[in-house]
XYZ file of C-alpha atoms in Angstrom:
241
model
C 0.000 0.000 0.000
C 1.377 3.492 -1.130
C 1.791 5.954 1.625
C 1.297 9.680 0.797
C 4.439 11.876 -0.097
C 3.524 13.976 2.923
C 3.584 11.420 5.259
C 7.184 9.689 4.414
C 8.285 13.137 4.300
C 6.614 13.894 7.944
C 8.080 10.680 9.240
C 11.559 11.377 7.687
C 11.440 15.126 9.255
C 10.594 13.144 12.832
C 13.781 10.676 12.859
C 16.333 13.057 11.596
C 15.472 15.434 14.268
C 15.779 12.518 16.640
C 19.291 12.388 15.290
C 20.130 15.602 15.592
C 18.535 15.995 19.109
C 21.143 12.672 20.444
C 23.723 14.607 18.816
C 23.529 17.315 21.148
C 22.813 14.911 24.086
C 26.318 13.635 23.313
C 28.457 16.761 22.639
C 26.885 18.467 25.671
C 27.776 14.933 27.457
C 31.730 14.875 26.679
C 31.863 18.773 27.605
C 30.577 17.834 30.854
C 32.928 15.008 31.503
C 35.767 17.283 30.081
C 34.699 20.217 32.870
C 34.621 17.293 35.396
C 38.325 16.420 34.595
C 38.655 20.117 34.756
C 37.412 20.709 37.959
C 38.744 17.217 39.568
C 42.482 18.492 38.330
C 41.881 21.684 39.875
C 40.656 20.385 43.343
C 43.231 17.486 43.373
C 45.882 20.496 42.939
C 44.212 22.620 45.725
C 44.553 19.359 48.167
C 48.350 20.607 48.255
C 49.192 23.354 50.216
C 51.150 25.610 47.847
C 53.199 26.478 51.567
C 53.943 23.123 51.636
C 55.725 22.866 48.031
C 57.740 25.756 49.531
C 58.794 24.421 52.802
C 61.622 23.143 51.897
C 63.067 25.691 49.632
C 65.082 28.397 50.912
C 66.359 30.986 48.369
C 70.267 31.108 49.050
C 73.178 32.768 47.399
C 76.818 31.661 46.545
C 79.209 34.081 47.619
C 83.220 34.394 47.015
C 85.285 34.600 50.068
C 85.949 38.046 49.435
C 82.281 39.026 50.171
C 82.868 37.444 53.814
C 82.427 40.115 56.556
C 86.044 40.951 58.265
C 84.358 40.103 61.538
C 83.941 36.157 60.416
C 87.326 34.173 61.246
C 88.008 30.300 60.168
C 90.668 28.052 59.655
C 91.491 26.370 56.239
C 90.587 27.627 52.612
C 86.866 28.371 51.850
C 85.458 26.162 49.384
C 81.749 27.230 50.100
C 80.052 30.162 51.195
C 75.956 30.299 51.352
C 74.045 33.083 52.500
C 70.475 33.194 53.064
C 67.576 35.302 55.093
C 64.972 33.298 57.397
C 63.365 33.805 61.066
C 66.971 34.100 62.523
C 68.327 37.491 60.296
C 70.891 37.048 57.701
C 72.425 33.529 57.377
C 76.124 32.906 56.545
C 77.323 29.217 56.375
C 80.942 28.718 55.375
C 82.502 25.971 54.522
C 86.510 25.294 54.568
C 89.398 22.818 54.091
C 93.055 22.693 55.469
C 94.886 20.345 52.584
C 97.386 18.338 54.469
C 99.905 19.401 56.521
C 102.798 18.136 58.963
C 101.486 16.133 62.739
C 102.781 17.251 65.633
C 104.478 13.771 65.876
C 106.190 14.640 62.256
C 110.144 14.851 63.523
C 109.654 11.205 64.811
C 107.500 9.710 61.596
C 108.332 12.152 58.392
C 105.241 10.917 56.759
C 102.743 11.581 58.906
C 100.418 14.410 58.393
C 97.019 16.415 59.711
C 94.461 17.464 57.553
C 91.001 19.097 58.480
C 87.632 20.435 57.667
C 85.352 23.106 58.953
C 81.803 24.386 59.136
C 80.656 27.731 60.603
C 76.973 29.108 60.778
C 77.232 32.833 61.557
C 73.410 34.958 61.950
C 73.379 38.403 61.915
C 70.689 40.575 63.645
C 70.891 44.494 63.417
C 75.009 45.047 62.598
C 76.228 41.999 65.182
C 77.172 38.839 63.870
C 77.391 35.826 65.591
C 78.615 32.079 65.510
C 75.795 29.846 66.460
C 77.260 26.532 65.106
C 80.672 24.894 64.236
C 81.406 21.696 62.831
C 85.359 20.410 62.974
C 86.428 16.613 61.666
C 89.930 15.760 60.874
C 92.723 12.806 60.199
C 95.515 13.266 62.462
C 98.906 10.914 62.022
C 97.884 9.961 59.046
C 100.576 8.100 56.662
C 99.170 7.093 53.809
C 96.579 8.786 51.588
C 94.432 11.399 52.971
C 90.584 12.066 52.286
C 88.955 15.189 53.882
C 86.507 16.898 51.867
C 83.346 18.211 51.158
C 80.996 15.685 48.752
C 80.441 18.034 45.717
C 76.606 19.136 45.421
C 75.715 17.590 48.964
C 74.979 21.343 50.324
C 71.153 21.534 50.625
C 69.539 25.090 52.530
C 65.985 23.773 53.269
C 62.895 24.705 55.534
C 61.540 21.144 55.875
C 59.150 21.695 58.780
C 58.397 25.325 57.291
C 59.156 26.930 61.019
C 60.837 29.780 59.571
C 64.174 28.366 60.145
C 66.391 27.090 57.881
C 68.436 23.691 57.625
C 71.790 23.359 56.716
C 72.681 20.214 55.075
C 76.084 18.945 53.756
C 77.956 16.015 53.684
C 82.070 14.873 53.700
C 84.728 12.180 53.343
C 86.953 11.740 55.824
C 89.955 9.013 55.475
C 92.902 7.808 55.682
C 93.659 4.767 53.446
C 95.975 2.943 51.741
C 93.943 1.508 49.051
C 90.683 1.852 47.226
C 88.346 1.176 50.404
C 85.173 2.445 51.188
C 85.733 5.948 52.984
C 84.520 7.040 56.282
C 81.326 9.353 55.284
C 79.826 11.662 57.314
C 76.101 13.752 56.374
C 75.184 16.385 59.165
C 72.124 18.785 59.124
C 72.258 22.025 61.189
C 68.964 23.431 61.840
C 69.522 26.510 63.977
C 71.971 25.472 67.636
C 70.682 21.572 66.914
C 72.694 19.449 64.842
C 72.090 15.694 63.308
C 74.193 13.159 62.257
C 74.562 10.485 59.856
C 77.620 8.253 60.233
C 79.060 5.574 58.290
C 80.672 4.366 55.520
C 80.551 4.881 51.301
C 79.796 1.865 49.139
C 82.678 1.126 46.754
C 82.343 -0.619 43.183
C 85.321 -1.600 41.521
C 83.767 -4.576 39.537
C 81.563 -5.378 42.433
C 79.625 -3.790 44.871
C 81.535 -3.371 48.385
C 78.604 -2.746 50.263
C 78.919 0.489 52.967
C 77.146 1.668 56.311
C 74.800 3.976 57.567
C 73.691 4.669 61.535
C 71.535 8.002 61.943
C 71.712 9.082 65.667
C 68.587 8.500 67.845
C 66.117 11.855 67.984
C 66.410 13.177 64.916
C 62.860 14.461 64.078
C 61.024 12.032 60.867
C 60.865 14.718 58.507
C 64.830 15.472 58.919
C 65.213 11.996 59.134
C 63.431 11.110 56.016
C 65.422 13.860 53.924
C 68.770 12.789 55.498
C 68.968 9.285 54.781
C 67.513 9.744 50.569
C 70.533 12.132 50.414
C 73.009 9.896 51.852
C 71.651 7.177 49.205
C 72.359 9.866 46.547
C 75.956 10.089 47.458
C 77.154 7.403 49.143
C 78.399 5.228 46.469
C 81.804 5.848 44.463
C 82.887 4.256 41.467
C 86.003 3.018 40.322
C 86.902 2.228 36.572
């Protein structure tokens, strides 16, 4: 049976504005799940507190020994000077090494020799400065070869437990040896008159792995804690070719 032009027509009119009308249903469907995402980014973002991405940043300065303050006396050669402002007043932190030189015992035994390292922490409030921590590790007698130094790039400034006050972080080698052994290896934070200590020993490869040590002193607070021992995994091994 033939239906009338107007009524195919009609019914053709009907479905495609069906079509059209789930068409719209959809886009206005994926720009609602694409706001969602929008929105869920946003709020999973504002779950961090932007003070606590800054907490442990502290926005230090290298300085020459040059720029120190005549007021500041050390022992040894600078090999690092930071400055920095936090709750305290202006931070110095100074770093310095001896090189070797002759033991007290050297007329008896020609070979033997000193060598030493030093930290100061200096904080200045009005014109005054003033020493508020030291740090002093040497070899004494030694030999053979001596190791005293600073770890290059293990100097961290950090605010950790974002009080205001600043950490000091650095770590050193400190041996006397013969050979190719694993060296003595200290990593030591300074957070205002407190100080924190990592002690042990560097993990040697020279074709295999000479495993080293690590003993972190009872009381230091988690946070430090947690910081202290992923940086002594980031420097504690050496390699030998």
């Amino acid at each position: 049976m033939n239906r009338p032009l107007s009524s195919v027509l009609s019914a053709g009119l009907r479905a495609g504005a069906v079509v059209v009308l789930i068409l719209l249903l959809y886009a206005c469907s994926r720009l609602n799940t694409a706001d969602n995402k929008d929105n869920v980014s946003k709020n999973d973002s504002s779950l961090v507190d932007p003070g606590q991405k800054k907490s442990a940043e502290i926005e230090s300065d290298t300085l020459k020994s040059a720029d120190l303050p005549a007021i500041i006396v050390y022992q040894g050669k600078p090999v690092k000077v930071m400055s920095w402002k936090d709750k305290l007043g202006d931070n110095l932190l100074l770093l310095t090494e001896t090189g070797e030189f002759a033991s007290a015992d050297s007329a008896e035994f020609s070979d033997n020799r000193d060598s030493e390292l030093h930290v100061y922490h200096y904080v200045r409030q009005g014109t005054a400065w003033t020493k508020i921590a030291t740090v002093n590790d040497q070899i004494n007698s030694c030999p053979v070869d001596i190791v005293t130094r600073f770890i290059p790039g293990a100097l961290f400034i950090t605010d950790l437990n974002a009080d205001g006050v600043a950490e000091c972080t650095f770590a050193y080698h400190l041996t006397c040896t013969g050979g190719v052994d694993n060296k003595v290896m200290k990593l030591i934070m300074l957070e205002n008159k407190n100080k924190y200590v990592i002690r042990g020993t560097t993990s040697v490869n020279i074709g295999g792995e000479i495993p080293g040590t690590m003993k972190y002193e009872a009381g230091i607070p988690e946070r430090f804690k947690v910081f202290m021992i992923a940086k002594w995994k980031a420097f504690e091994r050496e390699h030998y070719n």
